[in-house]
Structure formats: structure tokens, C-alpha cells
XYZ file of C-alpha atoms in Angstrom:
635
model
C 11.398 -6.314 7.866
C 8.597 -8.699 6.964
C 8.636 -12.401 7.620
C 9.076 -13.005 3.918
C 12.422 -11.196 3.985
C 13.985 -13.682 6.430
C 16.438 -16.094 4.832
C 15.337 -19.624 5.712
C 17.804 -22.059 7.295
C 18.951 -24.862 5.042
C 17.494 -27.696 7.113
C 15.947 -30.740 5.372
C 12.471 -29.733 6.545
C 12.920 -26.198 5.233
C 14.208 -27.490 1.884
C 11.182 -29.778 1.608
C 8.874 -26.902 2.567
C 10.486 -24.704 -0.092
C 9.901 -27.303 -2.793
C 6.251 -27.688 -1.791
C 5.811 -23.898 -1.664
C 7.122 -23.622 -5.239
C 4.799 -26.404 -6.440
C 1.797 -24.833 -4.710
C 2.701 -21.409 -6.067
C 2.880 -22.772 -9.618
C -0.546 -24.361 -9.135
C -2.043 -21.160 -7.701
C -0.599 -18.882 -10.377
C -1.593 -21.263 -13.192
C -5.114 -21.551 -11.826
C -5.394 -17.756 -11.577
C -4.249 -17.324 -15.175
C -6.767 -19.966 -16.249
C -9.532 -18.071 -14.444
C -8.477 -14.535 -15.397
C -7.460 -14.998 -19.027
C -10.300 -16.710 -20.916
C -8.053 -17.165 -23.939
C -6.325 -19.973 -21.971
C -8.462 -23.145 -22.048
C -11.817 -21.283 -22.069
C -13.885 -24.411 -21.374
C -11.960 -25.415 -18.233
C -12.812 -22.548 -15.885
C -14.452 -23.606 -12.592
C -17.319 -21.645 -11.067
C -16.078 -18.522 -9.329
C -16.599 -19.592 -5.723
C -14.864 -22.931 -6.387
C -11.893 -20.986 -7.737
C -11.841 -18.796 -4.614
C -11.829 -21.794 -2.251
C -9.111 -23.611 -4.195
C -6.940 -20.486 -4.285
C -7.513 -19.889 -0.581
C -6.478 -23.444 0.277
C -3.309 -23.286 -1.819
C -2.019 -20.031 -0.381
C -3.079 -20.712 3.206
C -0.960 -23.858 2.910
C 1.937 -21.682 1.696
C 1.428 -19.418 4.723
C 1.798 -22.323 7.174
C 4.849 -23.722 5.379
C 6.659 -20.441 4.734
C 5.709 -18.382 7.811
C 6.454 -20.802 10.671
C 5.030 -20.155 14.127
C 8.522 -20.229 15.684
C 11.668 -19.656 13.628
C 14.462 -20.330 16.125
C 15.750 -23.881 16.730
C 12.419 -25.414 15.844
C 11.734 -28.930 17.142
C 10.250 -31.557 14.866
C 6.787 -31.355 16.407
C 6.462 -27.692 15.384
C 7.341 -28.596 11.801
C 4.719 -31.334 11.943
C 2.173 -28.820 13.284
C 2.912 -26.521 10.328
C 2.443 -29.377 7.890
C -0.750 -30.484 9.626
C -2.243 -27.000 9.329
C -1.144 -26.726 5.691
C -2.784 -30.079 4.852
C -5.936 -29.164 6.793
C -6.210 -25.847 4.902
C -5.818 -27.630 1.564
C -8.263 -30.428 2.379
C -10.993 -28.188 3.816
C -10.783 -25.568 1.061
C -10.615 -28.148 -1.746
C -13.668 -29.854 -0.224
C -15.539 -26.549 -0.253
C -14.394 -26.032 -3.850
C -15.903 -29.381 -4.893
C -19.243 -28.569 -3.221
C -19.246 -24.864 -4.128
C -22.425 -25.149 -6.202
C -24.248 -26.985 -3.416
C -23.155 -24.330 -0.894
C -24.953 -21.732 -3.019
C -28.054 -23.716 -3.987
C -28.672 -25.389 -0.600
C -28.030 -22.248 1.463
C -25.241 -23.728 3.577
C -24.095 -20.233 4.560
C -27.245 -20.087 6.749
C -27.553 -23.698 7.875
C -25.038 -26.379 6.938
C -24.801 -30.135 7.603
C -22.526 -31.435 10.358
C -19.301 -32.132 8.433
C -19.303 -28.879 6.416
C -19.811 -27.072 9.742
C -16.749 -28.873 11.144
C -14.790 -27.795 8.064
C -16.037 -24.226 8.482
C -14.880 -24.242 12.121
C -11.426 -25.418 11.077
C -11.199 -22.750 8.361
C -12.242 -20.057 10.854
C -9.421 -20.993 13.246
C -6.854 -21.381 10.447
C -7.721 -17.937 9.067
C -6.950 -16.293 12.405
C -3.679 -18.228 12.751
C -2.720 -17.198 9.188
C -3.229 -13.527 10.085
C -1.109 -13.957 13.208
C 1.751 -15.434 11.202
C 1.567 -12.859 8.391
C 0.761 -9.652 10.267
C 1.326 -10.243 13.971
C -0.639 -10.919 17.124
C -2.422 -7.548 17.324
C -4.221 -7.876 13.994
C -5.017 -11.530 14.765
C -6.684 -10.477 18.039
C -8.685 -7.798 16.202
C -9.852 -10.325 13.600
C -10.695 -12.941 16.251
C -12.613 -10.420 18.380
C -14.710 -9.168 15.486
C -15.075 -12.659 14.024
C -16.575 -13.933 17.296
C -18.576 -10.774 17.974
C -21.836 -12.061 16.381
C -22.022 -14.664 19.197
C -22.835 -11.850 21.658
C -24.174 -9.130 19.328
C -27.709 -9.399 20.736
C -26.400 -8.581 24.225
C -24.401 -5.481 23.275
C -25.619 -1.949 24.032
C -26.546 0.877 21.669
C -24.929 0.961 18.267
C -23.081 -2.311 18.971
C -26.372 -4.253 19.118
C -26.909 -6.578 16.151
C -28.177 -9.916 14.918
C -26.933 -12.774 17.079
C -25.633 -16.128 15.789
C -24.865 -19.480 17.401
C -21.546 -21.189 16.681
C -22.695 -23.285 13.715
C -24.447 -20.314 12.113
C -21.434 -18.090 12.739
C -18.810 -20.347 11.152
C -21.149 -21.196 8.267
C -21.621 -17.484 7.514
C -17.875 -16.850 7.758
C -16.639 -19.841 5.762
C -19.469 -20.433 3.301
C -20.951 -16.960 2.938
C -19.846 -14.425 0.337
C -19.217 -11.508 2.706
C -16.545 -12.862 5.038
C -13.458 -15.011 4.368
C -14.079 -15.036 0.602
C -15.694 -11.604 0.712
C -14.737 -8.399 -1.085
C -11.078 -8.174 0.087
C -10.277 -11.736 -0.952
C -12.189 -11.481 -4.231
C -10.275 -8.346 -5.232
C -6.994 -10.187 -4.695
C -8.134 -13.287 -6.584
C -9.779 -11.486 -9.494
C -7.434 -8.564 -9.947
C -4.431 -8.147 -7.701
C -2.508 -11.395 -8.172
C -1.313 -10.327 -11.610
C -0.019 -7.008 -10.269
C 1.865 -8.684 -7.423
C 3.566 -11.028 -9.885
C 4.354 -8.038 -12.124
C 6.035 -6.308 -9.171
C 8.062 -9.407 -8.271
C 9.284 -9.902 -11.857
C 10.075 -6.186 -12.156
C 12.213 -6.308 -8.998
C 14.017 -9.538 -9.896
C 14.858 -8.293 -13.404
C 16.455 -5.157 -11.946
C 13.697 -2.563 -12.229
C 14.997 -0.776 -9.136
C 18.483 -0.522 -10.650
C 17.056 0.888 -13.886
C 15.018 3.573 -12.125
C 18.116 4.480 -10.090
C 20.193 4.861 -13.259
C 17.472 6.913 -14.947
C 17.105 9.244 -11.957
C 20.884 9.633 -11.686
C 21.134 10.588 -15.340
C 18.314 13.143 -15.031
C 19.062 14.709 -11.630
C 22.434 13.452 -10.422
C 24.333 16.632 -11.345
C 21.849 19.035 -9.739
C 22.250 20.632 -6.305
C 21.682 17.908 -3.703
C 21.330 15.476 -6.587
C 21.557 12.191 -4.605
C 18.469 13.079 -2.523
C 16.496 13.977 -5.643
C 17.651 10.751 -7.259
C 16.365 8.820 -4.230
C 12.986 10.556 -4.396
C 12.477 10.000 -8.122
C 13.815 6.429 -8.171
C 11.743 5.359 -5.143
C 8.603 7.019 -6.502
C 8.937 5.270 -9.864
C 9.776 1.857 -8.430
C 7.252 2.152 -5.593
C 4.460 3.152 -7.969
C 4.920 -0.197 -9.720
C 5.874 -2.500 -6.832
C 3.266 -1.188 -4.359
C 5.310 -2.188 -1.277
C 6.925 0.312 1.110
C 9.421 -1.962 2.867
C 10.586 -3.808 -0.264
C 10.960 -0.436 -1.982
C 13.298 0.777 0.769
C 15.313 -2.441 0.729
C 15.566 -2.419 -3.092
C 16.371 1.246 -3.784
C 17.480 2.431 -0.339
C 20.596 0.269 -0.325
C 21.826 2.437 -3.243
C 20.286 5.832 -2.466
C 20.985 6.216 1.260
C 24.794 5.651 1.038
C 24.875 7.992 -1.977
C 23.091 10.747 -0.006
C 25.410 10.285 2.980
C 28.432 10.531 0.681
C 27.075 13.818 -0.743
C 26.857 15.355 2.743
C 23.358 14.530 3.944
C 23.261 13.385 7.566
C 22.412 9.685 8.076
C 19.038 10.385 9.687
C 18.060 12.909 6.981
C 19.087 10.566 4.153
C 17.148 7.691 5.743
C 14.102 9.926 6.279
C 14.110 11.033 2.626
C 14.117 7.401 1.485
C 11.369 6.464 3.977
C 9.091 9.260 2.745
C 9.808 8.603 -0.928
C 9.116 4.883 -0.574
C 5.925 5.487 1.424
C 4.642 7.874 -1.226
C 5.307 5.286 -3.932
C 2.315 3.260 -2.745
C 0.134 6.352 -3.279
C 1.549 7.040 -6.753
C -0.184 5.720 -9.907
C -0.277 3.523 -11.892
C -0.283 0.505 -9.530
C -0.130 2.112 -6.054
C -0.963 -0.750 -3.651
C -3.552 -3.360 -2.801
C -5.752 -0.779 -1.038
C -6.228 1.180 -4.272
C -7.741 -1.857 -6.005
C -9.941 -2.470 -2.987
C -11.017 1.171 -3.182
C -12.145 0.789 -6.788
C -14.247 -2.214 -5.752
C -15.833 -0.484 -2.739
C -16.660 2.585 -4.841
C -17.810 0.447 -7.795
C -15.740 2.543 -10.222
C -13.077 1.609 -12.792
C -9.562 1.477 -11.396
C -8.633 4.227 -13.861
C -10.848 6.622 -11.887
C -8.837 5.904 -8.728
C -5.609 6.551 -10.643
C -6.953 9.851 -11.997
C -7.949 10.979 -8.492
C -4.580 10.011 -6.968
C -2.338 11.771 -9.506
C -2.560 15.364 -8.251
C -2.055 14.635 -4.510
C 0.862 12.294 -5.214
C 2.578 14.834 -7.478
C 2.118 17.555 -4.843
C 3.663 15.261 -2.233
C 6.720 14.497 -4.366
C 7.060 18.161 -5.302
C 7.200 18.956 -1.569
C 9.885 16.288 -1.031
C 12.011 17.496 -3.960
C 11.734 21.134 -2.881
C 12.679 20.319 0.724
C 15.673 18.283 -0.454
C 16.752 21.184 -2.668
C 16.297 23.755 0.125
C 18.298 21.558 2.507
C 21.078 21.224 -0.074
C 21.084 25.003 -0.651
C 21.286 25.757 3.064
C 24.157 23.272 3.535
C 25.846 24.091 0.211
C 25.674 20.464 -0.945
C 26.604 19.560 -4.497
C 25.486 16.893 -6.931
C 26.711 13.329 -7.258
C 30.247 12.535 -8.364
C 30.630 12.441 -12.122
C 31.879 8.869 -11.843
C 28.531 7.785 -10.371
C 26.438 9.154 -13.233
C 25.751 6.532 -15.927
C 26.071 7.270 -19.607
C 22.968 7.913 -21.647
C 23.742 4.856 -23.745
C 23.832 2.507 -20.747
C 20.519 3.891 -19.448
C 18.920 3.413 -22.864
C 20.414 -0.088 -23.027
C 18.702 -0.952 -19.738
C 15.451 0.827 -20.422
C 13.715 -0.819 -23.346
C 12.297 -3.838 -21.539
C 10.848 -1.792 -18.658
C 9.607 1.109 -20.788
C 7.840 -1.294 -23.149
C 6.259 -3.234 -20.280
C 5.128 -0.025 -18.584
C 3.662 1.295 -21.843
C 1.702 -1.940 -22.324
C 0.519 -1.847 -18.714
C -0.754 1.737 -18.968
C -2.345 1.209 -22.400
C -4.254 -1.915 -21.391
C -5.124 -0.474 -17.969
C -6.273 3.006 -18.963
C -7.115 2.887 -22.678
C -8.571 -0.601 -23.058
C -9.752 -0.562 -19.401
C -8.907 -4.242 -18.965
C -7.634 -4.025 -15.388
C -7.372 -7.769 -14.825
C -5.463 -8.417 -18.076
C -2.978 -5.513 -17.914
C -0.383 -6.978 -15.477
C -0.307 -10.360 -17.226
C 0.380 -8.759 -20.614
C 3.037 -6.448 -19.128
C 4.692 -9.314 -17.248
C 4.658 -11.433 -20.397
C 6.369 -8.614 -22.309
C 9.072 -8.372 -19.633
C 9.697 -12.115 -19.576
C 9.844 -12.458 -23.375
C 12.096 -9.403 -23.603
C 14.378 -10.793 -20.898
C 14.665 -14.108 -22.732
C 15.675 -12.244 -25.904
C 18.110 -9.837 -24.230
C 21.324 -11.495 -22.948
C 21.626 -8.756 -20.299
C 18.504 -10.031 -18.529
C 18.389 -13.676 -19.623
C 20.254 -15.092 -16.573
C 17.796 -13.385 -14.230
C 14.626 -14.524 -15.945
C 15.934 -18.088 -16.135
C 15.873 -18.165 -12.314
C 12.259 -19.326 -12.615
C 12.140 -20.986 -9.201
C 13.079 -17.707 -7.495
C 10.395 -15.771 -9.399
C 7.727 -18.357 -8.579
C 8.758 -18.672 -4.930
C 8.856 -14.906 -4.319
C 5.507 -14.480 -6.073
C 3.948 -17.270 -4.026
C 5.244 -15.842 -0.741
C 3.992 -12.337 -1.582
C 0.574 -13.694 -2.543
C 0.358 -15.943 0.514
C 1.134 -13.075 2.852
C -1.561 -10.851 1.320
C -4.171 -13.622 1.126
C -3.398 -14.744 4.669
C -4.004 -11.219 5.935
C -7.126 -10.473 3.900
C -8.792 -13.811 4.651
C -8.590 -12.872 8.325
C -9.688 -9.293 7.675
C -12.667 -10.793 5.875
C -13.852 -12.034 9.286
C -14.116 -8.404 10.407
C -16.011 -7.379 7.268
C -18.284 -10.413 7.517
C -19.115 -9.896 11.189
C -20.035 -6.242 10.660
C -22.145 -7.193 7.658
C -24.111 -10.150 9.045
C -24.897 -8.356 12.312
C -25.848 -5.095 10.579
C -23.554 -3.125 12.873
C -21.430 -1.659 10.056
C -24.179 0.474 8.508
C -25.632 1.388 11.932
C -22.232 2.568 13.168
C -21.850 4.934 10.206
C -25.259 6.493 10.901
C -24.481 6.911 14.597
C -21.110 8.485 13.849
C -22.726 11.107 11.622
C -25.336 11.796 14.272
C -22.721 12.077 17.015
C -20.726 14.599 14.964
C -23.961 16.628 14.749
C -23.261 17.862 11.234
C -19.746 19.083 12.087
C -17.632 17.910 9.150
C -14.369 18.925 10.843
C -15.172 16.837 13.907
C -16.007 13.886 11.670
C -12.716 14.306 9.788
C -10.870 14.438 13.107
C -12.493 11.141 14.173
C -11.554 9.668 10.823
C -7.946 10.844 10.938
C -7.428 9.631 14.492
C -9.041 6.238 13.852
C -7.144 5.697 10.583
C -3.833 6.671 12.156
C -4.239 4.488 15.252
C -5.396 1.456 13.276
C -2.588 2.015 10.772
C -0.105 1.506 13.617
C -1.244 -2.051 14.234
C -2.559 -3.167 10.850
C -1.314 -3.387 7.304
C -2.558 -0.581 5.062
C -4.934 -2.938 3.249
C -6.437 -4.259 6.479
C -6.806 -0.750 7.899
C -8.446 0.497 4.723
C -10.916 -2.396 4.494
C -11.969 -1.949 8.115
C -12.526 1.798 7.743
C -14.148 1.521 4.318
C -16.894 -0.453 6.056
C -17.139 1.664 9.226
C -15.988 5.212 8.497
C -16.222 5.946 4.768
C -20.047 5.666 4.680
C -20.219 8.221 7.517
C -18.047 10.692 5.608
C -20.154 10.233 2.473
C -23.402 10.593 4.430
C -22.045 13.889 5.789
C -21.954 15.191 2.209
C -18.273 14.677 1.398
C -17.048 13.438 -1.978
C -16.963 9.581 -1.994
C -13.611 9.291 -3.791
C -12.028 11.958 -1.588
C -13.396 10.249 1.542
C -11.833 6.897 0.643
C -8.510 8.528 -0.298
C -8.616 10.403 3.021
C -8.781 7.091 4.894
C -6.013 5.587 2.777
C -3.652 8.534 3.300
C -4.131 8.651 7.062
C -3.685 4.883 7.303
C -0.315 5.248 5.517
C 0.999 7.924 7.871
C 2.001 5.442 10.574
C 4.790 4.304 8.209
C 6.680 7.573 8.827
C 5.363 8.571 12.278
C 6.877 7.425 15.588
C 6.527 5.272 17.577
C 5.748 2.662 14.872
C 7.305 4.358 11.776
C 8.022 1.054 10.000
C 9.371 2.770 6.875
C 11.586 5.100 8.893
C 12.934 2.279 11.057
C 13.684 0.132 8.001
C 15.450 3.025 6.271
C 17.359 3.861 9.471
C 18.665 0.289 9.638
C 19.910 0.623 6.050
C 21.434 4.051 6.715
C 22.853 3.143 10.169
C 20.971 6.081 11.688
C 19.051 6.652 14.917
C 15.578 5.209 14.333
C 13.550 7.743 16.341
C 15.482 10.702 14.971
C 14.878 9.353 11.486
C 11.181 8.924 12.284
C 10.703 12.517 13.453
C 12.661 13.838 10.470
C 10.512 11.734 8.128
C 7.425 13.080 9.865
C 8.580 16.654 9.153
C 9.536 15.910 5.552
C 6.211 14.169 4.997
C 4.120 16.835 6.738
C 2.272 17.482 3.479
C 0.800 13.963 3.803
C -0.888 15.043 7.027
C -2.299 18.202 5.445
C -3.269 17.184 1.902
C -6.059 14.716 2.812
C -7.887 17.359 4.839
C -7.810 19.845 1.996
C -8.676 17.498 -0.877
C -11.643 16.103 1.040
C -12.850 19.714 1.516
C -11.892 20.693 -2.042
C -12.364 17.726 -4.439
C -10.812 19.778 -7.249
C -7.466 18.681 -5.755
C -8.273 15.131 -6.859
C -9.420 16.295 -10.289
C -13.135 16.370 -9.448
C -14.805 19.392 -11.067
C -14.543 21.586 -14.159
C -11.125 22.146 -15.734
C -10.832 25.809 -14.680
C -11.645 25.047 -11.052
C -9.179 22.150 -10.982
C -6.436 24.299 -12.562
C -6.989 27.067 -9.997
C -6.895 24.598 -7.086
C -3.713 22.944 -8.375
C -2.017 26.321 -8.943
C -2.702 27.557 -5.402
C -1.789 24.153 -3.955
C 1.508 24.209 -5.849
C 2.260 27.674 -4.472
C 1.447 26.521 -0.946
C 3.706 23.473 -1.349
C 6.547 25.814 -2.358
C 5.947 27.944 0.736
C 5.570 24.937 3.038
C 8.858 23.466 1.805
C 10.615 26.779 2.440
C 9.118 27.090 5.907
C 10.010 23.551 6.944
C 13.544 23.791 5.527
C 14.383 27.326 6.632
C 15.422 28.420 3.122
C 13.477 30.876 0.960
C 14.225 30.805 -2.774
C 16.009 33.897 -4.131
C 16.358 35.162 -0.600
C 18.304 32.718 1.577
C 18.008 31.469 5.132
C 15.028 32.533 7.212
C 14.731 32.534 11.007
C 12.212 30.611 13.086
C 9.668 33.465 13.232
C 9.837 33.908 9.467
C 9.495 30.170 8.970
C 6.324 30.224 11.052
C 4.882 33.044 8.941
C 5.707 31.180 5.722
C 4.046 27.983 6.977
C 0.892 29.906 7.965
C 0.839 31.541 4.518
C 1.189 28.071 2.944
C -1.771 26.691 4.900
C -3.900 29.729 4.052
C -3.065 29.283 0.356
C -3.983 25.602 0.485
C -7.342 26.163 2.214
C -10.066 26.071 -0.483
C -11.367 29.638 -0.178
C -10.474 32.622 -2.442
C -10.136 34.921 0.594
C -7.608 32.667 2.339
C -5.726 32.212 -0.956
C -5.429 35.985 -1.286
C -4.331 36.436 2.347
C -1.757 33.659 2.037
C -0.258 35.046 -1.163
C -0.193 38.580 0.243
C 1.573 37.477 3.441
C 4.127 35.455 1.487
C 4.879 38.256 -0.990
C 5.198 40.797 1.838
C 7.646 38.574 3.741
C 9.632 37.885 0.575
C 9.877 41.609 -0.232
C 10.938 42.428 3.328
C 13.543 39.672 3.299
C 14.936 40.729 -0.060
C 15.130 44.311 1.125
C 17.164 43.296 4.192
C 19.426 40.669 2.570
C 21.071 40.052 -0.809
C 19.321 37.604 -3.168
C 20.362 33.955 -3.076
C 19.228 31.319 -5.587
């Protein structure tokens, strides 16, 4: 559970903090709308860097007020320390906003006067403390280490050698340069992502999760093992729009996991299904998560291109989940949901119009008009207006304070993390170590693409254990992605490879944040849930390797080649699901040796070579024929 999910105590200081957080959030959201939508007061927009500093100050202040350093029986002096840091963040950042033009024209990022340097030092320290509060001590130590690294870069050996800075030059580059605290990660949030976060908050508060649950129940509730399929579809739909794994589990899992347990799924299996489905939601278009928007910026491509590349892998992943759930239900003879749990078509349609209309507007503006920054604001506006018209939703949308507060907290947490991660990006950039490291990594791999992919997978997975997905992606997009591209791999596939492997820690012990969260909802053993989620999500470990070797799996290439790759991948997913579940369609249960053969056939079919495709299909057909010959057919 994140810090934002903790219910604050109703002390006078907390009530005052909550009021200030709401006021600051209103100011930050209004300022972002003013900057993003030129139709609103077009002559009042500040220069871009001034906007960035003002936004940074507002939401850093929210971080210090809403994510206290110590949450248990806090003495007054700790509250005062929070308020002092919040005021310092506001004052320093608003000062930088007022002198933003002078920072650019006078070159303060290289050499600044005394008082701006003091302000830069304060902002440097506050950024690290904000990361600690939002993401934990480990990421804060990583950011602090890299942020201070330029002080000793000239003394480091080999590839770690770089340009050295003194303290004043270091903090000036971090706080007043355009490649560090207000560098690419922060700019993506400010220019693009804020609208999508607010869209996700409004969607959740208006009952989007409940609607997707009802829709999935109506479509799949009566099928074999229906509750598990409902969980997969509902979590994929909601997660693709909310972009948050943990909130997805908390929102949909509280309905889906008890329903699966009631249908006969074991607690750890039900929790693992929800963990995998919610994790995959952040890899599913159209919104995915913050890392996808960062990816579009790093690759300098429209966000629609990232969506197009992510569609095929995400559909293959959910196909694998649905097939495994169906095979499990077949092997255990599980039935669909109770008829009493399935909503009527009329009630689903009654709920749907506001969300369907908002989603249609979002996709049209995002993909057809290609106005990425406008799309979430228009879609959110449609939802709010529709909710005000519809008496079913009107009470929820009138809870304006809750919408604003939740939006402000979500934004503060992301900005607090990415401002600190910007220190890492900035340090690697100003020292020149980032580009040198990529060259050395390629040279060390000695042209062996598989070795390079192994380094990438291991690094992404380990960093994903201690960082948020966005922080992990930003770090590796600077260090690792250029090495993969220099080795001749497809740029889009290389960045998706990093993103996928960074996500895997959500379902892999010992961290397995998604699995642990789902296990707490399902009252299941956390480690058992984690290992089950790891098995169910095995396709997530395999897919990145194959789509980086065969870009047709992300839609890159001619139509015939893409169709062939998708067809063989779909066949391999069918085989992999059967092998992992121990149930072969139209044949029945298979033993461990047969499962191993089926899994090998699946991997051969997925490998991007015609010969391996042929071998895989031949092995699978031979095993199927042998099994059918020995046993009666089973659906």
C-alpha cells in the first residue's frame, strides 16, 4: 500500500494540512490547465520554465504536508518541520519562477550568484527528502548518490570518469539547468501526464471500476471459470485507463478476488490472477502508465506510436492469462458465477454511457487528432458534465474536495519521485558518463546481443525491485537503451523491453508488491501468491526477449510479416498456457513430462525463425495426436 492510501488521523494539524493541500492542488491543476489549454486565457501563460518551477514548488509542498516523515504519534516539532520544508519549497521554487528568464539569459545553470546558489542547495536537499517520503529510503539513497557523483567524477576510474563540478556548480546545474530536477521526466509530467492522472482519479471516483466489473460479468460471468475471466477483463480495462497497479488491485480486487474464491479458486490462485491482471493493465493501451509517456519523449515519437507498439504484446499477455484461467477451471471442473451476481444488460447500459463516451473522446483526440496533451482534459470534462447531468453519478461528482485532494496527492507523489530521479538523469548528463556507459556496455558484450539482453533484463529486474516503474525506466533509458540500440536492436522494442522487465518485480518474489497487495485482499499466503503470480505471468518474462528479436511482434514491419508473427505467437501462447496449467484442449489433463514437451514446443513456436516454428508446431501436433489416441477427447 502506498503512503497515499493511508487514512490520515483527524488531528487539528492534519485537518489544516488537508485544507492547504486542497488549496495547493486547486492552484496547481488550474495553472496546468492554463498552460496546457491555450483556449483558457491565452495571454496569461508564463514562460515554460517559470511554469515548471511554480508547479514543482506547489507539489513539493503537498509532498511535505501529505507524506509526513513520521506518521505515528507525531510531536509538534515534526509537524513544524513538515511545514517549514513545505514553505521553503514554495518560496525557493516561486523565486526561481520569477527569475526564470534571467536564469536562461545569464547562464545561472553554469555560474549563479550567491543567493540563487543557496536556493539551489535547498532545492537539491528537498528533492532528495521528497523522494524518500514518496518512494522510500532506497530510491532516495540512489538519487543522492548519483546527484552528488559529479563532485568526484574526475577521480573515478574507467567508464565512471567524467566532468567534475564543485558544490556551487553542481547545485546550479541540478536546480537551474534543464537536464536535472526540471529535466525530461518532470517536463513530461508537467506538459502531458497531469491531465491523465486527473482523468484516472475522476474515473475511479465516479465508479469506473464498478462499471468495468459489471461489463465483464455480463460478458464472461456465465462461462467456465467465469469469475477469474471477469477479474482479468475488468482489471485490464480499468488498469489501462488508471495506469496504477496497486490502486487497480484495491479498486477491482475487492470485488474480483472474493468472487473467484466463491467459485472454487484457491485464495492464492485468485489473488495471483488479480495481481497479474492489474500489473498488465499498466502495459495495456490507451493510457498505460507514466513510463509510456516518458518513452514517447525519449524516442521523440508521437504517443500513438507507443500505443500501437504495445497493443500486440499486451493482448498476447491477457490471452495467456485467460487461457490459463480457463484451463485451471477445466481441470478443477469449476463453473461460472452465480446467476444472481450477473447484472442485467439494461443496468450495464445504464452505467456505461458516461464512461464509453469519455473513452471514445479520449481515443479520438489522442489517436485521430493526435493532441496528446488535450485528450485527458476533454475526456475528463465529458465525464464531469455527464455526471452532473445524470442523477446516478451526481452525488459522486459533487464531492469536489475529494476529487481535488486525490488528484493533488497522486500528482505530488509522482512529481516528488521524478524530481529526485531528475538528479540521476542530470548527473549522468552533465558528467558525460551516460553516453560513455552505453558505448562501454556494447563493447563489453562484444557484439553478443543475447548477453546484452541478459544484462538489460537483470539490471531492469533488480532496479525494479527498489524503484517505481517510472524511476527504473528513466534510469535505464539513459544508461541501457542506447546500448541496445547501438547493438542494432529496434529502438521501440528496446525501450519496451526495459519497461516490461522493470514491471516484473511487481509479481516476482521477494518484492512482488502487486502479489502481496492482492494476497492481503484475498487473505492468502503472500509468498505462495507471489510464486503463483510468477507462473501465471511467465509470458511477461518471455515476450520482451522475443519482440526485441522480432519487432513484428510490436507491429514493426510489413503487414504479412506481422500477421505471421502474431499467428505463431498466438499458437505458442495457447501451448504455453496448456503446459503451465496441465490441461490440453480437446484432450484433457497432461502429466509433467508432457507439460514440459508442450512448453518447449511453445518456446520454439515463439522464437522468430521459420525452422523453429515448424519444429514447435510438429512437436505439439504429434503430442496432441498421441494424447488423443490414448485418451478420450475432453473440451
